[in-house]
Short mmCIF file of N, CA and C in Angstrom, two decimals:
data_model
loop_
_atom_site.label_atom_id
_atom_site.label_comp_id
_atom_site.label_asym_id
_atom_site.label_seq_id
_atom_site.Cartn_x
_atom_site.Cartn_y
_atom_site.Cartn_z
N MET A 1 14.61 -0.63 30.56
CA MET A 1 15.43 -1.29 29.56
C MET A 1 16.86 -0.76 29.69
N ARG A 2 17.79 -1.66 29.75
CA ARG A 2 19.18 -1.27 29.90
C ARG A 2 19.86 -1.12 28.54
N VAL A 3 20.56 0.00 28.41
CA VAL A 3 21.31 0.29 27.20
C VAL A 3 22.73 0.63 27.64
N PRO A 4 23.75 0.11 26.95
CA PRO A 4 25.13 0.45 27.33
C PRO A 4 25.36 1.96 27.38
N GLU A 5 26.28 2.38 28.20
CA GLU A 5 26.57 3.80 28.40
C GLU A 5 26.80 4.56 27.09
N LYS A 6 27.50 3.92 26.15
CA LYS A 6 27.78 4.57 24.86
C LYS A 6 26.65 4.37 23.86
N GLY A 7 25.61 3.66 24.26
CA GLY A 7 24.45 3.46 23.41
C GLY A 7 24.56 2.26 22.49
N LEU A 8 23.53 2.09 21.68
CA LEU A 8 23.47 1.02 20.69
C LEU A 8 23.44 1.63 19.30
N ARG A 9 24.00 0.90 18.36
CA ARG A 9 24.08 1.37 16.97
C ARG A 9 23.38 0.36 16.07
N LEU A 10 22.55 0.86 15.16
CA LEU A 10 21.88 -0.02 14.21
C LEU A 10 22.87 -0.43 13.13
N PRO A 11 23.21 -1.73 13.06
CA PRO A 11 24.16 -2.16 12.03
C PRO A 11 23.50 -2.12 10.64
N GLU A 12 24.31 -1.91 9.64
CA GLU A 12 23.83 -1.82 8.26
C GLU A 12 22.99 -3.04 7.88
N ARG A 13 23.37 -4.21 8.35
CA ARG A 13 22.67 -5.45 8.00
C ARG A 13 21.23 -5.49 8.51
N MET A 14 20.89 -4.64 9.48
CA MET A 14 19.54 -4.63 10.05
C MET A 14 18.64 -3.54 9.47
N ARG A 15 19.21 -2.63 8.69
CA ARG A 15 18.43 -1.48 8.21
C ARG A 15 17.17 -1.90 7.44
N GLY A 16 17.29 -2.92 6.62
CA GLY A 16 16.14 -3.39 5.84
C GLY A 16 14.99 -3.87 6.70
N GLU A 17 15.30 -4.43 7.85
CA GLU A 17 14.25 -4.92 8.75
C GLU A 17 13.40 -3.79 9.30
N LEU A 18 13.99 -2.62 9.47
CA LEU A 18 13.25 -1.50 10.05
C LEU A 18 12.52 -0.67 9.01
N VAL A 19 12.75 -0.94 7.72
CA VAL A 19 12.01 -0.25 6.67
C VAL A 19 10.59 -0.80 6.61
N MET A 20 10.43 -2.07 6.98
CA MET A 20 9.11 -2.68 6.99
C MET A 20 8.31 -2.13 8.16
N PRO A 21 7.03 -1.85 7.96
CA PRO A 21 6.21 -1.35 9.05
C PRO A 21 6.16 -2.33 10.22
N PHE A 22 6.20 -1.79 11.41
CA PHE A 22 6.16 -2.57 12.65
C PHE A 22 4.72 -2.83 13.08
N GLY A 23 3.79 -2.09 12.49
CA GLY A 23 2.37 -2.22 12.80
C GLY A 23 1.58 -2.11 11.51
N LYS A 24 0.43 -1.44 11.58
CA LYS A 24 -0.40 -1.28 10.39
C LYS A 24 -0.10 0.07 9.72
N LEU A 25 0.15 0.03 8.41
CA LEU A 25 0.40 1.23 7.63
C LEU A 25 -0.94 1.85 7.23
N MET A 26 -1.09 3.16 7.45
CA MET A 26 -2.36 3.82 7.13
C MET A 26 -2.14 5.27 6.75
N ASP A 27 -3.20 5.88 6.23
CA ASP A 27 -3.13 7.29 5.88
C ASP A 27 -3.45 8.13 7.12
N ASP A 28 -3.28 9.46 7.00
CA ASP A 28 -3.52 10.36 8.14
C ASP A 28 -4.93 10.25 8.69
N LYS A 29 -5.92 10.21 7.80
CA LYS A 29 -7.32 10.18 8.24
C LYS A 29 -7.60 8.95 9.10
N THR A 30 -7.18 7.80 8.65
CA THR A 30 -7.41 6.56 9.40
C THR A 30 -6.64 6.59 10.71
N MET A 31 -5.41 7.10 10.66
CA MET A 31 -4.59 7.19 11.88
C MET A 31 -5.27 8.07 12.92
N LEU A 32 -5.82 9.21 12.48
CA LEU A 32 -6.48 10.12 13.42
C LEU A 32 -7.72 9.49 14.03
N GLU A 33 -8.48 8.74 13.24
CA GLU A 33 -9.66 8.04 13.77
C GLU A 33 -9.24 7.02 14.83
N ARG A 34 -8.20 6.26 14.53
CA ARG A 34 -7.72 5.26 15.49
C ARG A 34 -7.12 5.91 16.73
N ALA A 35 -6.40 7.02 16.54
CA ALA A 35 -5.73 7.69 17.66
C ALA A 35 -6.72 8.18 18.71
N LYS A 36 -7.88 8.62 18.26
CA LYS A 36 -8.90 9.13 19.19
C LYS A 36 -9.44 8.05 20.12
N ARG A 37 -9.24 6.79 19.77
CA ARG A 37 -9.74 5.68 20.60
C ARG A 37 -8.69 5.10 21.54
N CYS A 38 -7.48 5.65 21.51
CA CYS A 38 -6.39 5.09 22.33
C CYS A 38 -6.47 5.61 23.77
N LYS A 39 -6.16 4.72 24.72
CA LYS A 39 -6.14 5.18 26.11
C LYS A 39 -4.83 5.92 26.40
N GLN A 40 -3.75 5.55 25.73
CA GLN A 40 -2.48 6.26 25.84
C GLN A 40 -1.85 6.28 24.46
N LEU A 41 -1.52 7.47 23.99
CA LEU A 41 -1.06 7.65 22.62
C LEU A 41 0.33 8.27 22.59
N VAL A 42 1.18 7.72 21.71
CA VAL A 42 2.53 8.23 21.50
C VAL A 42 2.67 8.58 20.03
N ALA A 43 3.19 9.77 19.75
CA ALA A 43 3.49 10.19 18.37
C ALA A 43 5.00 10.32 18.26
N VAL A 44 5.57 9.62 17.29
CA VAL A 44 7.01 9.72 17.05
C VAL A 44 7.21 10.34 15.68
N GLY A 45 7.91 11.46 15.68
CA GLY A 45 8.19 12.15 14.42
C GLY A 45 7.44 13.47 14.35
N ASP A 46 8.03 14.40 13.65
CA ASP A 46 7.50 15.75 13.55
C ASP A 46 6.18 15.83 12.79
N VAL A 47 6.11 15.17 11.66
CA VAL A 47 4.92 15.26 10.83
C VAL A 47 3.73 14.60 11.53
N VAL A 48 3.93 13.42 12.10
CA VAL A 48 2.86 12.72 12.81
C VAL A 48 2.38 13.56 14.00
N SER A 49 3.31 14.10 14.77
CA SER A 49 2.94 14.93 15.92
C SER A 49 2.14 16.14 15.47
N LEU A 50 2.60 16.81 14.42
CA LEU A 50 1.91 18.00 13.91
C LEU A 50 0.51 17.66 13.42
N ARG A 51 0.37 16.58 12.64
CA ARG A 51 -0.95 16.19 12.12
C ARG A 51 -1.93 15.96 13.27
N MET A 52 -1.46 15.30 14.32
CA MET A 52 -2.34 15.05 15.46
C MET A 52 -2.76 16.36 16.12
N LEU A 53 -1.79 17.21 16.41
CA LEU A 53 -2.10 18.47 17.09
C LEU A 53 -3.03 19.35 16.24
N GLU A 54 -2.78 19.39 14.94
CA GLU A 54 -3.62 20.18 14.04
C GLU A 54 -5.07 19.69 14.02
N ASN A 55 -5.27 18.43 14.37
CA ASN A 55 -6.60 17.82 14.34
C ASN A 55 -7.19 17.60 15.73
N GLY A 56 -6.62 18.29 16.73
CA GLY A 56 -7.18 18.24 18.07
C GLY A 56 -6.87 16.99 18.87
N VAL A 57 -5.92 16.20 18.40
CA VAL A 57 -5.50 14.99 19.13
C VAL A 57 -4.17 15.31 19.80
N VAL A 58 -4.14 15.24 21.14
CA VAL A 58 -2.91 15.55 21.88
C VAL A 58 -2.36 14.26 22.47
N PRO A 59 -1.27 13.74 21.90
CA PRO A 59 -0.67 12.52 22.43
C PRO A 59 -0.11 12.72 23.84
N LYS A 60 -0.07 11.66 24.60
CA LYS A 60 0.52 11.67 25.94
C LYS A 60 2.02 11.93 25.84
N THR A 61 2.64 11.36 24.81
CA THR A 61 4.07 11.54 24.57
C THR A 61 4.28 11.87 23.10
N MET A 62 5.09 12.90 22.85
CA MET A 62 5.47 13.25 21.48
C MET A 62 6.99 13.28 21.42
N VAL A 63 7.56 12.59 20.44
CA VAL A 63 9.01 12.55 20.25
C VAL A 63 9.30 13.14 18.89
N TYR A 64 10.16 14.16 18.84
CA TYR A 64 10.38 14.90 17.61
C TYR A 64 11.76 15.56 17.66
N ASP A 65 12.22 16.07 16.51
CA ASP A 65 13.51 16.77 16.48
C ASP A 65 13.41 18.15 15.81
N LEU A 66 12.18 18.58 15.50
CA LEU A 66 11.90 19.88 14.86
C LEU A 66 12.51 20.01 13.47
N SER A 67 12.62 18.85 12.78
CA SER A 67 12.99 18.91 11.36
C SER A 67 12.43 17.66 10.68
N THR A 68 12.15 17.81 9.41
CA THR A 68 11.72 16.66 8.63
C THR A 68 12.37 16.77 7.26
N ARG A 69 12.97 15.70 6.86
CA ARG A 69 13.70 15.69 5.58
C ARG A 69 14.64 16.89 5.48
N ARG A 70 15.33 17.13 6.57
CA ARG A 70 16.35 18.18 6.68
C ARG A 70 15.79 19.61 6.64
N GLU A 71 14.47 19.75 6.76
CA GLU A 71 13.85 21.07 6.78
C GLU A 71 13.28 21.36 8.16
N SER A 72 13.36 22.61 8.58
CA SER A 72 12.86 23.04 9.88
C SER A 72 11.35 22.85 9.97
N MET A 73 10.90 22.48 11.16
CA MET A 73 9.46 22.30 11.41
C MET A 73 8.96 23.36 12.38
N SER A 74 9.04 24.63 11.96
CA SER A 74 8.61 25.72 12.84
C SER A 74 7.11 25.63 13.14
N SER A 75 6.33 25.04 12.23
CA SER A 75 4.89 24.88 12.49
C SER A 75 4.65 23.94 13.66
N LEU A 76 5.47 22.91 13.81
CA LEU A 76 5.34 22.02 14.97
C LEU A 76 5.75 22.76 16.23
N SER A 77 6.80 23.53 16.16
CA SER A 77 7.25 24.31 17.31
C SER A 77 6.14 25.22 17.82
N SER A 78 5.44 25.87 16.89
CA SER A 78 4.33 26.75 17.26
C SER A 78 3.18 25.96 17.89
N ALA A 79 2.85 24.83 17.31
CA ALA A 79 1.76 24.00 17.84
C ALA A 79 2.10 23.47 19.23
N LEU A 80 3.34 23.10 19.45
CA LEU A 80 3.77 22.56 20.75
C LEU A 80 3.71 23.63 21.84
N ALA A 81 3.91 24.87 21.46
CA ALA A 81 3.88 25.96 22.44
C ALA A 81 2.52 26.06 23.13
N ASP A 82 1.47 25.60 22.46
CA ASP A 82 0.12 25.64 23.02
C ASP A 82 -0.21 24.42 23.88
N VAL A 83 0.69 23.46 23.96
CA VAL A 83 0.44 22.23 24.71
C VAL A 83 1.15 22.30 26.07
N ARG A 84 0.34 22.16 27.12
CA ARG A 84 0.93 22.15 28.47
C ARG A 84 1.49 20.76 28.75
N GLY A 85 2.67 20.74 29.38
CA GLY A 85 3.29 19.46 29.72
C GLY A 85 4.76 19.64 30.00
N ASN A 86 5.43 18.52 30.15
CA ASN A 86 6.86 18.54 30.43
C ASN A 86 7.65 18.65 29.13
N ASP A 87 8.56 19.62 29.07
CA ASP A 87 9.47 19.76 27.94
C ASP A 87 10.78 19.09 28.32
N VAL A 88 11.17 18.10 27.53
CA VAL A 88 12.38 17.34 27.81
C VAL A 88 13.25 17.37 26.55
N MET A 89 14.56 17.49 26.73
CA MET A 89 15.46 17.44 25.58
C MET A 89 16.54 16.40 25.84
N VAL A 90 16.81 15.58 24.82
CA VAL A 90 17.86 14.57 24.92
C VAL A 90 18.70 14.62 23.65
N ARG A 91 19.91 14.09 23.75
CA ARG A 91 20.78 13.96 22.57
C ARG A 91 20.72 12.50 22.12
N ASN A 92 20.57 12.33 20.80
CA ASN A 92 20.51 10.97 20.25
C ASN A 92 20.90 11.03 18.77
N PRO A 93 22.09 10.55 18.42
CA PRO A 93 22.52 10.57 17.02
C PRO A 93 21.67 9.63 16.15
N ALA A 94 21.66 9.88 14.86
CA ALA A 94 20.94 9.03 13.90
C ALA A 94 21.44 7.59 13.98
N GLY A 95 20.51 6.65 13.86
CA GLY A 95 20.86 5.23 13.85
C GLY A 95 21.33 4.69 15.18
N ARG A 96 21.05 5.42 16.25
CA ARG A 96 21.50 5.01 17.59
C ARG A 96 20.36 5.05 18.58
N ILE A 97 20.54 4.31 19.65
CA ILE A 97 19.67 4.38 20.81
C ILE A 97 20.57 4.68 22.00
N MET A 98 20.41 5.87 22.54
CA MET A 98 21.23 6.30 23.67
C MET A 98 20.45 6.11 24.98
N PRO A 99 21.16 5.82 26.07
CA PRO A 99 20.48 5.63 27.36
C PRO A 99 19.62 6.82 27.76
N GLU A 100 20.07 8.02 27.43
CA GLU A 100 19.34 9.24 27.78
C GLU A 100 17.94 9.25 27.15
N MET A 101 17.84 8.80 25.89
CA MET A 101 16.55 8.76 25.22
C MET A 101 15.66 7.69 25.84
N VAL A 102 16.22 6.53 26.13
CA VAL A 102 15.45 5.44 26.73
C VAL A 102 14.88 5.89 28.08
N LYS A 103 15.71 6.50 28.90
CA LYS A 103 15.26 6.97 30.23
C LYS A 103 14.15 8.00 30.10
N ALA A 104 14.28 8.90 29.14
CA ALA A 104 13.26 9.94 28.95
C ALA A 104 11.94 9.33 28.48
N ILE A 105 12.00 8.35 27.61
CA ILE A 105 10.78 7.68 27.14
C ILE A 105 10.14 6.90 28.29
N GLU A 106 10.94 6.19 29.05
CA GLU A 106 10.40 5.45 30.21
C GLU A 106 9.75 6.42 31.21
N ALA A 107 10.41 7.55 31.44
CA ALA A 107 9.86 8.54 32.38
C ALA A 107 8.55 9.11 31.87
N SER A 108 8.41 9.24 30.55
CA SER A 108 7.16 9.77 29.99
C SER A 108 5.99 8.85 30.29
N PHE A 109 6.24 7.54 30.29
CA PHE A 109 5.17 6.59 30.60
C PHE A 109 4.84 6.57 32.09
N ALA A 110 5.82 6.89 32.92
CA ALA A 110 5.61 6.92 34.37
C ALA A 110 4.91 8.21 34.82
N SER A 111 5.01 9.24 34.02
CA SER A 111 4.45 10.55 34.37
C SER A 111 2.96 10.64 34.02
N LYS A 112 2.24 11.40 34.79
CA LYS A 112 0.83 11.68 34.47
C LYS A 112 0.71 12.83 33.48
N GLU A 113 1.78 13.60 33.34
CA GLU A 113 1.78 14.78 32.46
C GLU A 113 2.09 14.40 31.01
N ILE A 114 1.69 15.26 30.11
CA ILE A 114 2.08 15.12 28.70
C ILE A 114 3.58 15.38 28.62
N THR A 115 4.28 14.60 27.80
CA THR A 115 5.71 14.78 27.62
C THR A 115 5.99 15.18 26.18
N LYS A 116 6.69 16.30 26.03
CA LYS A 116 7.15 16.76 24.73
C LYS A 116 8.66 16.52 24.72
N LEU A 117 9.06 15.46 24.03
CA LEU A 117 10.46 15.01 24.06
C LEU A 117 11.16 15.41 22.76
N ARG A 118 11.97 16.46 22.88
CA ARG A 118 12.72 16.94 21.72
C ARG A 118 14.08 16.24 21.69
N VAL A 119 14.36 15.67 20.54
CA VAL A 119 15.62 14.95 20.36
C VAL A 119 16.57 15.84 19.57
N GLU A 120 17.72 16.09 20.15
CA GLU A 120 18.78 16.81 19.44
C GLU A 120 19.57 15.73 18.72
N GLY A 121 19.44 15.69 17.42
CA GLY A 121 20.03 14.61 16.64
C GLY A 121 18.93 14.00 15.80
N GLU A 122 18.55 12.76 16.14
CA GLU A 122 17.56 12.05 15.33
C GLU A 122 16.71 11.13 16.19
N GLU A 123 15.41 11.13 15.92
CA GLU A 123 14.49 10.27 16.67
C GLU A 123 14.11 9.03 15.87
N ASP A 124 14.94 8.67 14.88
CA ASP A 124 14.62 7.59 13.96
C ASP A 124 14.34 6.24 14.61
N LEU A 125 14.90 5.95 15.77
CA LEU A 125 14.68 4.66 16.43
C LEU A 125 13.81 4.77 17.68
N ALA A 126 13.26 5.94 17.92
CA ALA A 126 12.45 6.15 19.13
C ALA A 126 11.18 5.30 19.15
N ALA A 127 10.56 5.07 17.99
CA ALA A 127 9.34 4.25 17.96
C ALA A 127 9.65 2.83 18.43
N LEU A 128 10.81 2.33 18.07
CA LEU A 128 11.22 0.99 18.51
C LEU A 128 11.36 0.94 20.03
N VAL A 129 11.98 1.98 20.60
CA VAL A 129 12.12 2.06 22.06
C VAL A 129 10.75 2.15 22.71
N CYS A 130 9.87 2.98 22.16
CA CYS A 130 8.51 3.12 22.71
C CYS A 130 7.80 1.77 22.70
N ALA A 131 7.89 1.04 21.60
CA ALA A 131 7.24 -0.27 21.52
C ALA A 131 7.83 -1.25 22.53
N ALA A 132 9.10 -1.10 22.85
CA ALA A 132 9.76 -2.01 23.79
C ALA A 132 9.42 -1.73 25.25
N VAL A 133 9.07 -0.49 25.58
CA VAL A 133 8.89 -0.13 26.99
C VAL A 133 7.48 0.34 27.35
N ALA A 134 6.62 0.55 26.37
CA ALA A 134 5.27 1.07 26.64
C ALA A 134 4.39 0.02 27.32
N PRO A 135 3.48 0.48 28.17
CA PRO A 135 2.53 -0.45 28.78
C PRO A 135 1.56 -1.01 27.74
N ASP A 136 0.99 -2.16 28.03
CA ASP A 136 -0.02 -2.74 27.15
C ASP A 136 -1.13 -1.73 26.89
N GLY A 137 -1.63 -1.74 25.66
CA GLY A 137 -2.72 -0.86 25.30
C GLY A 137 -2.28 0.50 24.78
N THR A 138 -0.98 0.79 24.87
CA THR A 138 -0.47 2.05 24.33
C THR A 138 -0.48 1.97 22.81
N CYS A 139 -0.86 3.06 22.17
CA CYS A 139 -0.79 3.16 20.72
C CYS A 139 0.42 4.01 20.36
N VAL A 140 1.23 3.52 19.44
CA VAL A 140 2.41 4.27 18.98
C VAL A 140 2.22 4.53 17.49
N ALA A 141 2.28 5.79 17.10
CA ALA A 141 2.17 6.17 15.69
C ALA A 141 3.48 6.81 15.26
N TYR A 142 4.00 6.37 14.12
CA TYR A 142 5.23 6.97 13.59
C TYR A 142 5.16 7.00 12.07
N GLY A 143 5.85 7.96 11.50
CA GLY A 143 5.83 8.14 10.06
C GLY A 143 6.78 7.20 9.34
N LEU A 144 6.35 6.75 8.19
CA LEU A 144 7.21 5.99 7.29
C LEU A 144 7.30 6.85 6.02
N PRO A 145 8.40 7.63 5.88
CA PRO A 145 8.50 8.63 4.81
C PRO A 145 8.09 8.09 3.43
N GLY A 146 7.20 8.84 2.80
CA GLY A 146 6.75 8.49 1.47
C GLY A 146 5.70 7.39 1.42
N LYS A 147 5.35 6.83 2.58
CA LYS A 147 4.40 5.71 2.58
C LYS A 147 3.16 5.96 3.42
N GLY A 148 3.30 6.67 4.53
CA GLY A 148 2.16 6.91 5.41
C GLY A 148 2.56 6.86 6.87
N VAL A 149 1.60 6.48 7.70
CA VAL A 149 1.81 6.41 9.14
C VAL A 149 1.66 4.96 9.58
N VAL A 150 2.57 4.52 10.41
CA VAL A 150 2.48 3.18 10.99
C VAL A 150 1.86 3.33 12.37
N PHE A 151 0.86 2.49 12.65
CA PHE A 151 0.13 2.54 13.91
C PHE A 151 0.31 1.20 14.60
N VAL A 152 0.85 1.23 15.81
CA VAL A 152 1.15 0.00 16.55
C VAL A 152 0.37 0.00 17.87
N ASN A 153 -0.33 -1.09 18.14
CA ASN A 153 -0.97 -1.29 19.44
C ASN A 153 -0.03 -2.18 20.24
N VAL A 154 0.52 -1.64 21.31
CA VAL A 154 1.53 -2.37 22.08
C VAL A 154 0.87 -3.44 22.95
N ASP A 155 1.41 -4.64 22.83
CA ASP A 155 1.06 -5.75 23.71
C ASP A 155 2.34 -6.55 23.94
N GLU A 156 2.25 -7.65 24.63
CA GLU A 156 3.46 -8.41 24.96
C GLU A 156 4.20 -8.88 23.71
N GLU A 157 3.47 -9.29 22.68
CA GLU A 157 4.10 -9.77 21.45
C GLU A 157 4.89 -8.65 20.77
N VAL A 158 4.28 -7.47 20.65
CA VAL A 158 4.95 -6.31 20.04
C VAL A 158 6.17 -5.94 20.87
N ARG A 159 5.99 -5.89 22.19
CA ARG A 159 7.10 -5.52 23.09
C ARG A 159 8.29 -6.47 22.92
N GLN A 160 8.02 -7.77 22.86
CA GLN A 160 9.10 -8.74 22.72
C GLN A 160 9.79 -8.62 21.36
N LYS A 161 9.01 -8.37 20.32
CA LYS A 161 9.58 -8.19 18.98
C LYS A 161 10.52 -6.99 18.97
N ALA A 162 10.08 -5.89 19.58
CA ALA A 162 10.92 -4.69 19.65
C ALA A 162 12.19 -4.95 20.46
N LYS A 163 12.04 -5.61 21.60
CA LYS A 163 13.21 -5.91 22.43
C LYS A 163 14.19 -6.83 21.71
N THR A 164 13.68 -7.76 20.93
CA THR A 164 14.54 -8.66 20.17
C THR A 164 15.35 -7.88 19.13
N LEU A 165 14.69 -6.97 18.42
CA LEU A 165 15.41 -6.15 17.43
C LEU A 165 16.47 -5.29 18.12
N ILE A 166 16.11 -4.66 19.22
CA ILE A 166 17.06 -3.82 19.96
C ILE A 166 18.23 -4.67 20.45
N GLY A 167 17.93 -5.87 20.91
CA GLY A 167 18.97 -6.77 21.41
C GLY A 167 19.97 -7.20 20.36
N ARG A 168 19.58 -7.12 19.08
CA ARG A 168 20.48 -7.49 17.99
C ARG A 168 21.35 -6.32 17.51
N MET A 169 21.09 -5.15 18.06
CA MET A 169 21.91 -3.98 17.68
C MET A 169 23.30 -4.11 18.29
N GLU A 170 24.23 -3.33 17.78
CA GLU A 170 25.63 -3.39 18.25
C GLU A 170 25.91 -2.27 19.24
N GLU A 171 26.78 -2.56 20.18
CA GLU A 171 27.18 -1.53 21.14
C GLU A 171 28.01 -0.47 20.41
N SER A 172 27.70 0.79 20.67
CA SER A 172 28.43 1.90 20.06
C SER A 172 29.86 1.94 20.60
N ASP A 173 30.77 2.43 19.76
CA ASP A 173 32.16 2.56 20.24
C ASP A 173 32.55 3.98 20.46
#
């Protein structure tokens, strides 16, 4: 997926569209049951990644920033230390999609290894990128603060919906 060099910015007019779940909204227990059946699993967000690891579910790709609601997630850092895989760090400001993040997510799908993708900044739009570039059959789980976990099974329809939303974003200046 091509992203301009300066990245894409989520315009204020689109924020409401992303508050709605992109997949099925569920609680942790249901998410964990579904996650165990996925052939390839992606966790976006610190709390979702931690819940999975605490329950013995190791996603193929985890995208996180080591903070949630402006608080440090040292418990996730500790849990990640026990997971073997590629440690990748990218910069990505809030409300943006930077080429560096897109390339790292694409590389995670191409790799056979587990990818632990730490975002310096904010991973708020990473689930959208994952839905746009993941192979069919990939499960993407991301948190919706105060509501639960959204679970998305990627297929062509989901991928096109994600690409359409990304295509409506504005080029960063």
